[in-house]
Amino acid sequence: MLKLNNGFEIPIVGLGTYARKAEPGQYRQAVEWGIVAGYRHIDTASCYNNEKEVGEAINNKIKQGIVTREDLFITTKLWNDRHAEKDVVPALKESLTKLNLNYVDLYLIHWPVSVNENGEDEGIEHAETWRGMEKTVELGLARSIGVSNFNAQQLDRLMATATIKPVVNQFEINPTLTEHELVNYCKKMSVVPVAYTPLGLISEARPEFIGKDIIKTDPKLGQIADKYRKSRAQVALRYLTQRGIVVVPKSFTKSRIEENINIFDFDLTEEEMKIVDSYNINHRCVPGAAFKNFKNYPF
Ligand SMILES: NC(=O)c1ccc[n+]([C@@H]2O[C@H](COP(=O)([O-])OP(=O)(O)OC[C@H]3O[C@@H](n4cnc5c(N)ncnc54)[C@H](OP(=O)(O)O)[C@@H]3O)[C@@H](O)[C@H]2O)c1
């Protein structure tokens, strides 16, 4: 658990749920396996189109007495077409209806960009969207609010005017995109960094990056993994959590869901942390290319 700046706590490993393609029932199954494996933090978003199944899984496990709602930390996110202040509360209410929950633990602005119905840049100020986010807390619909994909300047500007401070910034961090500067900045501002795509190029899901995937074969990383009888993926997740970063790895595979949370019975040495760090090539798996020409594109 890591402490948030409002006193609530966030479990350091969460289950990611984004998939480009899924069979019916696959999200529900993954979340159910996750809860049984010990995950208490689930990461979804309105744009993943899976809140209904994710909610079914959560409510099934509550009904079965495996967990209570209070045991769980559920995150969802505001999509880019609902950034107008008046749209934020209705958007979260829609998510809660799909999730069949009364509140989420964390509501995030998914991207610092806003789009109109034609997919064009709407350029809504973050301060405006944030007033809507603050209302979700006042109404008890979200316990905490935060941002995602914000750069340091955007976070800084928001912190200056926010009445309720963002508790996290969720962005891509992994051994090939180590993001030390932004991680340090978040920590300095008492904002917890949350790593999405934490497996980065280690994941088998990213064949398009062939040629940059030395991390999958480099013997040094293999030796570290062998030493602790862990996989390369587990070493990557341990590296992030040892840096004080929350991770939300996604898997639809039962054994990997279990593997990705089984990372707390070993500690990487300082030397090993440096080796994992040395794979950094500032490669972004999720560049948000569709928003490249938007005023508030963060990267
Ligand atoms: N805020 C944002 O803008 C944003 C952007 C991207 C992602 N996210 C969140 O972050 C979560 C994680 O990111 P991600 O899904 O892009 O990437 P990821 O978690 O780094 O990688 C997921 C992929 O890796 C595979 N995998 C999982 N565990 C593995 C293991 N132990 N060994 C080898 N391969 C493994 C999975 O395959 P199988 O499923 O086949 O097992 C899946 O294809 C998302 O699901 C979502 O919740 C947020």
Coordinates of N, CA, C and O in Angstrom, one line a residue, residues 94-264:
E94 N -22.5 7.6 -15.3 CA -22.7 6.5 -16.3 C -21.7 5.3 -16.1 O -22.1 4.2 -16.2
S95 N -20.5 5.7 -15.7 CA -19.5 4.6 -15.4 C -20.0 3.8 -14.2 O -19.9 2.6 -14.2
L96 N -20.5 4.5 -13.2 CA -20.9 3.8 -11.9 C -22.1 2.9 -12.2 O -22.2 1.8 -11.7
T97 N -23.0 3.3 -13.1 CA -24.1 2.5 -13.5 C -23.6 1.2 -14.1 O -24.0 0.1 -13.8
K98 N -22.6 1.4 -15.1 CA -22.1 0.2 -15.8 C -21.4 -0.7 -14.8 O -21.5 -1.9 -14.8
L99 N -20.6 -0.1 -13.9 CA -19.9 -0.9 -12.9 C -20.8 -1.5 -11.8 O -20.4 -2.4 -11.1
N100 N -22.0 -0.9 -11.7 CA -22.9 -1.3 -10.6 C -22.3 -1.1 -9.2 O -22.3 -1.9 -8.4
L101 N -21.7 0.1 -9.1 CA -21.1 0.5 -7.8 C -21.6 1.9 -7.4 O -22.1 2.6 -8.3
N102 N -21.5 2.2 -6.1 CA -21.9 3.5 -5.6 C -20.8 4.6 -5.7 O -21.1 5.8 -5.7
Y103 N -19.6 4.1 -5.7 CA -18.5 5.1 -5.8 C -17.3 4.4 -6.4 O -17.2 3.1 -6.4
V104 N -16.4 5.2 -6.9 CA -15.0 4.6 -7.3 C -14.0 5.2 -6.3 O -14.2 6.2 -5.7
D105 N -12.9 4.4 -6.1 CA -11.9 4.9 -5.2 C -11.1 6.0 -5.9 O -10.5 6.9 -5.2
L106 N -11.0 6.0 -7.2 CA -10.2 6.9 -7.9 C -10.8 7.2 -9.3 O -11.1 6.3 -10.0
Y107 N -10.9 8.5 -9.6 CA -11.4 8.9 -10.9 C -10.3 9.7 -11.5 O -9.8 10.7 -10.9
L108 N -9.9 9.4 -12.8 CA -8.8 10.1 -13.4 C -9.2 10.8 -14.7 O -10.1 10.3 -15.4
I109 N -8.6 11.9 -15.0 CA -8.7 12.5 -16.3 C -7.8 11.7 -17.2 O -6.6 11.6 -16.9
H110 N -8.3 11.0 -18.2 CA -7.6 9.9 -18.9 C -6.4 10.5 -19.7 O -5.3 10.0 -19.7
W111 N -6.6 11.6 -20.4 CA -5.6 12.3 -21.1 C -5.8 13.8 -20.9 O -6.9 14.3 -20.7
P112 N -4.7 14.6 -21.1 CA -4.9 16.1 -20.9 C -5.4 16.7 -22.2 O -5.2 18.0 -22.3
V113 N -6.0 16.0 -23.1 CA -6.6 16.5 -24.3 C -8.1 16.3 -24.3 O -8.6 15.4 -23.8
S114 N -8.8 17.3 -25.0 CA -10.2 17.1 -25.1 C -10.6 17.1 -26.6 O -10.0 17.9 -27.4
V115 N -11.6 16.4 -26.9 CA -12.1 16.3 -28.3 C -13.6 16.6 -28.4 O -14.3 16.2 -27.5
N116 N -14.0 17.2 -29.5 CA -15.4 17.4 -29.8 C -16.0 16.2 -30.5 O -15.3 15.2 -30.8
E117 N -17.3 16.3 -30.9 CA -17.9 15.1 -31.5 C -17.3 14.8 -32.8 O -17.5 13.6 -33.3
N118 N -16.6 15.7 -33.5 CA -16.0 15.4 -34.7 C -14.6 14.9 -34.6 O -13.8 14.8 -35.6
G119 N -14.2 14.7 -33.3 CA -12.8 14.2 -33.1 C -11.8 15.3 -33.2 O -10.6 15.0 -33.2
E120 N -12.2 16.6 -33.2 CA -11.2 17.7 -33.3 C -10.9 18.2 -31.9 O -11.6 18.0 -30.9
D121 N -9.8 18.9 -31.8 CA -9.3 19.4 -30.5 C -10.2 20.5 -30.0 O -10.6 21.4 -30.7
E122 N -10.7 20.2 -28.8 CA -11.6 21.2 -28.2 C -10.9 22.2 -27.3 O -11.5 23.2 -26.9
G123 N -9.7 21.8 -26.8 CA -8.9 22.7 -26.1 C -9.4 23.2 -24.8 O -9.1 24.3 -24.3
I124 N -10.2 22.4 -24.1 CA -10.8 22.8 -22.8 C -9.7 22.9 -21.8 O -8.8 22.0 -21.7
E125 N -9.7 24.0 -21.0 CA -8.7 24.1 -19.9 C -8.8 23.1 -18.9 O -9.9 22.7 -18.4
H126 N -7.7 22.6 -18.4 CA -7.7 21.5 -17.3 C -8.4 22.0 -16.1 O -9.1 21.3 -15.4
A127 N -8.3 23.3 -15.8 CA -8.9 23.9 -14.6 C -10.4 23.7 -14.6 O -11.0 23.5 -13.6
E128 N -10.9 23.9 -15.8 CA -12.4 23.7 -15.9 C -12.8 22.2 -15.7 O -13.7 22.0 -14.9
T129 N -12.1 21.3 -16.3 CA -12.4 19.9 -16.2 C -12.3 19.5 -14.7 O -13.1 18.8 -14.1
W130 N -11.2 20.1 -14.1 CA -10.9 19.8 -12.7 C -12.1 20.2 -11.7 O -12.4 19.5 -10.7
R131 N -12.7 21.3 -12.0 CA -13.9 21.7 -11.2 C -14.9 20.6 -11.2 O -15.6 20.3 -10.2
G132 N -15.2 20.0 -12.4 CA -16.1 18.9 -12.5 C -15.6 17.7 -11.7 O -16.4 17.0 -11.0
M133 N -14.3 17.4 -11.8 CA -13.7 16.3 -11.0 C -13.9 16.5 -9.5 O -14.3 15.6 -8.8
E134 N -13.7 17.8 -9.1 CA -13.8 18.1 -7.6 C -15.3 17.8 -7.2 O -15.5 17.4 -6.1
K135 N -16.2 18.1 -8.1 CA -17.6 17.9 -7.7 C -17.9 16.4 -7.5 O -18.7 16.0 -6.6
T136 N -17.2 15.5 -8.2 CA -17.4 14.1 -8.0 C -17.1 13.6 -6.6 O -17.7 12.8 -6.0
V137 N -16.0 14.3 -6.0 CA -15.6 14.0 -4.6 C -16.7 14.6 -3.7 O -17.1 13.9 -2.7
E138 N -17.1 15.8 -3.9 CA -18.1 16.5 -3.1 C -19.4 15.6 -3.0 O -20.0 15.6 -2.0
L139 N -19.7 15.0 -4.1 CA -21.0 14.2 -4.2 C -20.8 12.8 -3.7 O -21.7 12.0 -3.7
G140 N -19.5 12.4 -3.3 CA -19.3 11.1 -2.8 C -19.2 10.0 -3.9 O -19.3 8.8 -3.6
L141 N -19.1 10.5 -5.1 CA -19.0 9.5 -6.2 C -17.6 9.0 -6.5 O -17.4 7.9 -7.0
A142 N -16.6 9.8 -6.1 CA -15.2 9.3 -6.1 C -14.6 9.7 -4.8 O -14.8 10.8 -4.3
R143 N -13.8 8.8 -4.3 CA -13.1 9.1 -3.0 C -11.9 10.0 -3.3 O -11.5 10.9 -2.5
S144 N -11.2 9.7 -4.4 CA -10.0 10.5 -4.8 C -10.1 10.8 -6.3 O -10.7 10.0 -7.0
I145 N -9.4 11.8 -6.7 CA -9.3 12.2 -8.1 C -7.8 12.4 -8.5 O -7.0 12.8 -7.7
G146 N -7.6 12.1 -9.8 CA -6.2 12.3 -10.2 C -6.2 12.5 -11.7 O -7.2 12.7 -12.4
V147 N -5.0 12.4 -12.3 CA -4.8 12.6 -13.7 C -4.0 11.5 -14.3 O -3.4 10.6 -13.6
S148 N -4.0 11.5 -15.7 CA -3.2 10.5 -16.4 C -2.6 11.1 -17.6 O -3.3 12.0 -18.2
N149 N -1.4 10.7 -17.9 CA -0.7 11.3 -19.1 C -0.4 12.8 -19.0 O -0.3 13.4 -20.1
F150 N -0.4 13.3 -17.8 CA 0.0 14.7 -17.7 C 1.5 14.9 -17.6 O 2.1 14.1 -16.9
N151 N 2.0 15.9 -18.3 CA 3.5 16.2 -18.1 C 3.7 17.1 -16.9 O 2.7 17.5 -16.3
A152 N 4.9 17.4 -16.6 CA 5.2 18.1 -15.4 C 4.6 19.5 -15.4 O 4.0 20.0 -14.4
Q153 N 4.6 20.2 -16.5 CA 4.1 21.6 -16.6 C 2.6 21.5 -16.4 O 2.0 22.4 -15.7
Q154 N 1.9 20.5 -17.0 CA 0.5 20.4 -16.9 C 0.1 20.1 -15.5 O -0.9 20.7 -14.9
L155 N 0.8 19.2 -14.8 CA 0.6 18.9 -13.4 C 0.8 20.1 -12.5 O 0.0 20.4 -11.6
D156 N 1.8 20.8 -12.8 CA 2.2 22.0 -12.0 C 1.1 23.0 -12.1 O 0.7 23.6 -11.0
R157 N 0.6 23.3 -13.3 CA -0.4 24.3 -13.5 C -1.7 23.9 -12.7 O -2.4 24.7 -12.1
L158 N -2.0 22.6 -12.8 CA -3.3 22.1 -12.2 C -3.1 22.2 -10.6 O -4.1 22.6 -10.0
M159 N -2.0 21.9 -10.1 CA -1.8 21.9 -8.7 C -1.9 23.3 -8.1 O -2.4 23.5 -7.0
A160 N -1.6 24.3 -9.0 CA -1.6 25.7 -8.5 C -3.0 26.2 -8.3 O -3.2 27.0 -7.4
T161 N -4.0 25.6 -9.0 CA -5.4 26.1 -8.9 C -6.3 25.2 -8.2 O -7.4 25.5 -7.8
A162 N -5.9 23.9 -8.1 CA -6.8 22.9 -7.6 C -7.2 23.1 -6.1 O -6.3 23.4 -5.3
T163 N -8.4 22.9 -5.8 CA -8.8 23.0 -4.4 C -8.6 21.6 -3.8 O -8.0 21.5 -2.7
I164 N -9.0 20.5 -4.5 CA -8.7 19.2 -4.1 C -7.5 18.7 -5.0 O -7.6 18.8 -6.2
K165 N -6.4 18.4 -4.4 CA -5.2 18.0 -5.2 C -5.3 16.7 -5.8 O -5.9 15.7 -5.2
P166 N -4.8 16.5 -7.0 CA -4.7 15.2 -7.7 C -3.9 14.3 -6.8 O -2.8 14.7 -6.3
V167 N -4.3 13.0 -6.6 CA -3.5 12.1 -5.8 C -2.5 11.3 -6.6 O -1.6 10.8 -6.0
V168 N -2.8 11.0 -7.8 CA -1.9 10.3 -8.7 C -1.8 10.9 -10.1 O -2.6 11.7 -10.5
N169 N -0.7 10.5 -10.7 CA -0.6 10.7 -12.2 C -0.2 9.4 -12.7 O 0.8 8.7 -12.3
Q170 N -1.1 8.9 -13.6 CA -0.8 7.6 -14.2 C -0.2 7.8 -15.6 O -0.8 8.5 -16.5
F171 N 1.0 7.2 -15.8 CA 1.6 7.4 -17.2 C 2.5 6.2 -17.4 O 2.7 5.3 -16.6
E172 N 2.9 6.1 -18.7 CA 3.7 4.9 -19.0 C 5.1 4.9 -18.4 O 5.8 5.9 -18.5
I173 N 5.4 3.9 -17.7 CA 6.8 3.7 -17.1 C 7.1 2.2 -17.1 O 6.3 1.4 -16.8
N174 N 8.3 1.9 -17.6 CA 8.7 0.5 -17.7 C 10.3 0.5 -17.9 O 10.8 1.6 -18.0
P175 N 10.9 -0.6 -17.9 CA 12.4 -0.5 -18.0 C 13.0 0.1 -19.3 O 14.1 0.6 -19.3
T176 N 12.1 0.2 -20.4 CA 12.6 0.9 -21.6 C 12.1 2.4 -21.7 O 12.4 3.0 -22.6
L177 N 11.3 2.8 -20.6 CA 10.9 4.2 -20.5 C 10.9 4.5 -19.0 O 9.8 4.4 -18.4
T178 N 12.0 4.8 -18.5 CA 12.2 4.9 -17.0 C 11.6 6.1 -16.4 O 11.3 6.1 -15.2
E179 N 11.5 7.2 -17.1 CA 10.8 8.4 -16.7 C 11.3 9.0 -15.3 O 10.4 9.4 -14.5
H180 N 12.6 8.9 -15.0 CA 13.0 9.4 -13.7 C 12.6 10.8 -13.4 O 12.2 11.0 -12.2
E181 N 12.7 11.7 -14.4 CA 12.4 13.1 -14.1 C 11.0 13.3 -13.6 O 10.7 13.9 -12.6
L182 N 10.0 12.7 -14.4 CA 8.6 12.9 -14.1 C 8.2 12.2 -12.8 O 7.4 12.7 -12.0
V183 N 8.8 11.0 -12.6 CA 8.5 10.3 -11.3 C 9.0 11.1 -10.1 O 8.3 11.3 -9.2
N184 N 10.2 11.6 -10.2 CA 10.7 12.5 -9.1 C 9.9 13.7 -8.9 O 9.6 14.1 -7.8
Y185 N 9.4 14.3 -10.0 CA 8.6 15.5 -9.9 C 7.3 15.2 -9.2 O 6.8 15.9 -8.3
C186 N 6.7 14.1 -9.6 CA 5.4 13.7 -9.0 C 5.6 13.5 -7.5 O 4.8 14.0 -6.7
K187 N 6.7 12.8 -7.1 CA 6.9 12.5 -5.7 C 7.1 13.8 -4.9 O 6.6 14.0 -3.8
K188 N 7.8 14.7 -5.5 CA 8.1 16.0 -4.9 C 6.8 16.8 -4.6 O 6.6 17.4 -3.6
M189 N 5.8 16.6 -5.5 CA 4.5 17.2 -5.4 C 3.5 16.4 -4.6 O 2.3 16.7 -4.6
S190 N 4.0 15.3 -4.0 CA 3.1 14.4 -3.2 C 2.0 13.8 -4.1 O 0.9 13.6 -3.6
V191 N 2.3 13.5 -5.3 CA 1.4 12.8 -6.3 C 2.1 11.5 -6.5 O 3.2 11.4 -6.9
V192 N 1.3 10.4 -6.3 CA 1.8 9.0 -6.5 C 1.9 8.7 -8.0 O 1.0 8.9 -8.7
P193 N 3.1 8.3 -8.5 CA 3.2 7.8 -9.8 C 2.7 6.4 -10.0 O 3.0 5.5 -9.2
V194 N 1.8 6.2 -11.0 CA 1.2 4.9 -11.3 C 1.7 4.6 -12.7 O 1.5 5.3 -13.7
A195 N 2.3 3.4 -12.8 CA 2.9 2.9 -14.1 C 1.9 2.2 -14.9 O 1.5 1.1 -14.5
Y196 N 1.5 2.7 -16.1 CA 0.7 1.8 -17.0 C 1.7 1.2 -18.0 O 2.8 1.7 -18.2
T197 N 1.2 0.2 -18.7 CA 2.1 -0.6 -19.6 C 3.4 -0.9 -18.9 O 4.5 -0.6 -19.5
P198 N 3.4 -1.4 -17.7 CA 4.6 -1.6 -16.9 C 5.5 -2.6 -17.4 O 6.7 -2.7 -17.1
L199 N 5.0 -3.5 -18.3 CA 5.9 -4.6 -18.8 C 6.6 -4.1 -20.1 O 7.6 -4.6 -20.5
G200 N 6.0 -3.0 -20.7 CA 6.6 -2.4 -21.9 C 7.0 -3.4 -22.9 O 6.2 -4.3 -23.3
L201 N 8.3 -3.4 -23.3 CA 8.7 -4.3 -24.4 C 9.0 -5.7 -24.0 O 9.2 -6.6 -24.8
I202 N 8.8 -6.0 -22.7 CA 8.9 -7.4 -22.2 C 7.7 -8.2 -22.6 O 7.7 -9.4 -22.9
S203 N 6.6 -7.4 -22.7 CA 5.3 -8.1 -23.0 C 5.3 -8.7 -24.4 O 5.9 -8.1 -25.4
E204 N 4.8 -9.9 -24.5 CA 4.7 -10.6 -25.8 C 3.7 -9.9 -26.7 O 3.6 -10.2 -27.9
A205 N 2.9 -8.9 -26.2 CA 1.9 -8.3 -26.9 C 2.5 -7.2 -27.9 O 1.7 -6.6 -28.6
R206 N 3.8 -7.0 -27.9 CA 4.3 -5.9 -28.6 C 5.3 -6.3 -29.7 O 6.5 -5.9 -29.7
P207 N 4.9 -7.2 -30.6 CA 5.8 -7.7 -31.6 C 6.3 -6.6 -32.6 O 7.3 -6.7 -33.3
E208 N 5.5 -5.5 -32.6 CA 5.8 -4.4 -33.6 C 7.1 -3.7 -33.3 O 7.6 -3.0 -34.1
F209 N 7.6 -4.0 -32.1 CA 8.9 -3.3 -31.7 C 10.1 -4.2 -31.9 O 11.1 -4.0 -31.2
I210 N 10.0 -5.2 -32.7 CA 11.1 -6.1 -33.0 C 12.4 -5.2 -33.4 O 12.3 -4.3 -34.2
G211 N 13.5 -5.6 -32.8 CA 14.7 -4.8 -33.0 C 15.0 -3.9 -31.8 O 16.2 -3.6 -31.6
K212 N 14.0 -3.6 -31.0 CA 14.2 -2.8 -29.8 C 14.0 -3.7 -28.6 O 13.9 -3.2 -27.5
D213 N 13.9 -5.0 -28.8 CA 13.5 -5.9 -27.7 C 14.6 -6.7 -27.1 O 14.4 -7.8 -26.7
I214 N 15.8 -6.1 -27.1 CA 16.9 -6.8 -26.5 C 16.6 -7.2 -25.0 O 17.1 -8.2 -24.5
I215 N 15.7 -6.4 -24.4 CA 15.3 -6.7 -23.0 C 14.7 -8.1 -22.9 O 14.7 -8.7 -21.8
K216 N 14.1 -8.6 -24.0 CA 13.5 -10.0 -23.9 C 14.6 -11.1 -24.0 O 14.3 -12.2 -23.6
T217 N 15.8 -10.7 -24.4 CA 16.8 -11.8 -24.6 C 18.1 -11.5 -23.9 O 18.9 -12.4 -23.7
D218 N 18.3 -10.3 -23.4 CA 19.6 -9.9 -22.8 C 19.9 -10.9 -21.6 O 19.1 -11.0 -20.7
P219 N 21.1 -11.6 -21.6 CA 21.4 -12.5 -20.6 C 21.5 -11.9 -19.2 O 21.2 -12.6 -18.2
K220 N 21.9 -10.6 -19.1 CA 22.0 -10.0 -17.7 C 20.6 -10.0 -17.0 O 20.6 -10.3 -15.8
L221 N 19.6 -9.7 -17.7 CA 18.3 -9.7 -17.1 C 17.8 -11.1 -16.8 O 17.2 -11.4 -15.8
G222 N 18.2 -12.0 -17.7 CA 17.9 -13.5 -17.5 C 18.6 -14.0 -16.2 O 18.0 -14.7 -15.4
Q223 N 19.8 -13.5 -16.0 CA 20.5 -14.0 -14.8 C 19.9 -13.4 -13.5 O 19.8 -14.1 -12.5
I224 N 19.4 -12.2 -13.5 CA 18.7 -11.6 -12.4 C 17.5 -12.4 -12.1 O 17.2 -12.8 -11.0
A225 N 16.7 -12.7 -13.2 CA 15.4 -13.5 -13.0 C 15.7 -14.9 -12.4 O 15.1 -15.3 -11.5
D226 N 16.8 -15.5 -13.0 CA 17.1 -16.9 -12.5 C 17.5 -16.9 -11.1 O 17.1 -17.8 -10.3
K227 N 18.3 -15.9 -10.7 CA 18.8 -15.8 -9.3 C 17.6 -15.9 -8.3 O 17.7 -16.5 -7.3
Y228 N 16.5 -15.2 -8.6 CA 15.4 -15.1 -7.7 C 14.3 -16.1 -8.1 O 13.2 -16.1 -7.5
R229 N 14.5 -16.9 -9.1 CA 13.5 -17.8 -9.7 C 12.2 -17.1 -10.0 O 11.1 -17.5 -9.7
K230 N 12.4 -16.0 -10.7 CA 11.3 -15.2 -11.2 C 11.4 -15.0 -12.7 O 12.5 -15.4 -13.3
S231 N 10.4 -14.4 -13.3 CA 10.5 -14.2 -14.8 C 11.0 -12.8 -15.0 O 11.1 -11.9 -14.1
R232 N 11.3 -12.5 -16.2 CA 11.7 -11.1 -16.6 C 10.6 -10.1 -16.3 O 10.9 -9.0 -15.8
A233 N 9.4 -10.5 -16.5 CA 8.2 -9.6 -16.2 C 8.2 -9.3 -14.7 O 8.0 -8.2 -14.3
Q234 N 8.4 -10.3 -13.9 CA 8.4 -10.1 -12.4 C 9.5 -9.2 -12.0 O 9.3 -8.3 -11.1
V235 N 10.7 -9.3 -12.6 CA 11.8 -8.4 -12.3 C 11.4 -7.0 -12.7 O 11.7 -6.0 -11.9
A236 N 10.8 -6.8 -13.8 CA 10.4 -5.5 -14.2 C 9.4 -4.8 -13.2 O 9.5 -3.7 -12.9
L237 N 8.4 -5.6 -12.8 CA 7.4 -5.1 -11.9 C 8.0 -4.8 -10.5 O 7.7 -3.8 -9.9
R238 N 9.0 -5.7 -10.1 CA 9.7 -5.4 -8.8 C 10.5 -4.2 -8.9 O 10.6 -3.4 -7.9
Y239 N 11.2 -4.0 -10.0 CA 12.0 -2.8 -10.2 C 11.1 -1.5 -10.0 O 11.5 -0.6 -9.4
L240 N 10.0 -1.5 -10.6 CA 9.1 -0.4 -10.5 C 8.6 -0.2 -9.1 O 8.6 0.9 -8.6
T241 N 8.1 -1.2 -8.5 CA 7.6 -1.1 -7.1 C 8.7 -0.7 -6.1 O 8.4 0.1 -5.2
Q242 N 9.9 -1.1 -6.4 CA 11.0 -0.7 -5.5 C 11.3 0.8 -5.7 O 11.9 1.4 -4.8
R243 N 10.9 1.3 -6.8 CA 11.1 2.8 -7.0 C 9.9 3.6 -6.4 O 9.9 4.8 -6.6
G244 N 9.0 2.9 -5.7 CA 7.9 3.6 -5.1 C 6.8 3.9 -6.1 O 6.1 4.9 -6.0
I245 N 6.7 3.1 -7.2 CA 5.7 3.3 -8.2 C 4.7 2.2 -8.2 O 5.0 1.0 -8.1
V246 N 3.4 2.6 -8.3 CA 2.3 1.6 -8.4 C 2.3 1.1 -9.8 O 2.6 1.8 -10.8
V247 N 2.0 -0.2 -9.9 CA 2.0 -0.9 -11.3 C 0.6 -1.5 -11.5 O -0.1 -2.0 -10.6
V248 N 0.1 -1.4 -12.8 CA -1.2 -2.0 -13.2 C -1.0 -3.0 -14.4 O -1.6 -2.7 -15.4
P249 N -0.2 -4.1 -14.2 CA -0.1 -5.0 -15.4 C -1.4 -5.6 -15.8 O -2.2 -5.9 -14.9
K250 N -1.6 -5.8 -17.1 CA -2.8 -6.4 -17.5 C -2.5 -7.9 -18.0 O -1.5 -8.1 -18.7
S251 N -3.4 -8.8 -17.7 CA -3.3 -10.1 -18.3 C -4.6 -10.8 -18.4 O -5.5 -10.6 -17.5
F252 N -4.9 -11.6 -19.4 CA -6.1 -12.4 -19.5 C -5.7 -13.8 -19.2 O -6.5 -14.7 -19.2
T253 N -4.4 -14.1 -18.8 CA -3.9 -15.5 -18.6 C -3.8 -15.7 -17.1 O -3.1 -15.0 -16.4
K254 N -4.5 -16.8 -16.6 CA -4.6 -17.0 -15.2 C -3.2 -17.0 -14.6 O -2.9 -16.4 -13.5
S255 N -2.3 -17.8 -15.2 CA -1.0 -18.0 -14.6 C -0.2 -16.7 -14.5 O 0.5 -16.4 -13.6
R256 N -0.4 -15.8 -15.5 CA 0.3 -14.5 -15.5 C -0.3 -13.6 -14.6 O 0.4 -12.8 -14.0
I257 N -1.6 -13.6 -14.4 CA -2.3 -12.8 -13.4 C -1.7 -13.1 -12.1 O -1.3 -12.2 -11.3
E258 N -1.5 -14.4 -11.8 CA -0.9 -14.8 -10.5 C 0.5 -14.4 -10.4 O 1.0 -13.9 -9.4
E259 N 1.3 -14.6 -11.5 CA 2.7 -14.3 -11.5 C 3.0 -12.8 -11.3 O 3.9 -12.4 -10.5
N260 N 2.1 -11.9 -11.8 CA 2.4 -10.5 -11.8 C 2.2 -9.9 -10.4 O 2.6 -8.8 -10.1
I261 N 1.5 -10.6 -9.5 CA 1.3 -10.1 -8.1 C 2.3 -10.8 -7.2 O 2.4 -10.4 -6.0
N262 N 3.0 -11.8 -7.7 CA 3.9 -12.6 -6.8 C 5.3 -12.0 -6.9 O 6.2 -12.6 -7.4
I263 N 5.4 -10.8 -6.4 CA 6.7 -10.1 -6.6 C 7.2 -9.5 -5.3 O 8.1 -8.6 -5.3
F264 N 6.7 -10.0 -4.2 CA 7.1 -9.4 -2.9 C 8.0 -10.2 -2.0 O 8.2 -9.9 -0.8

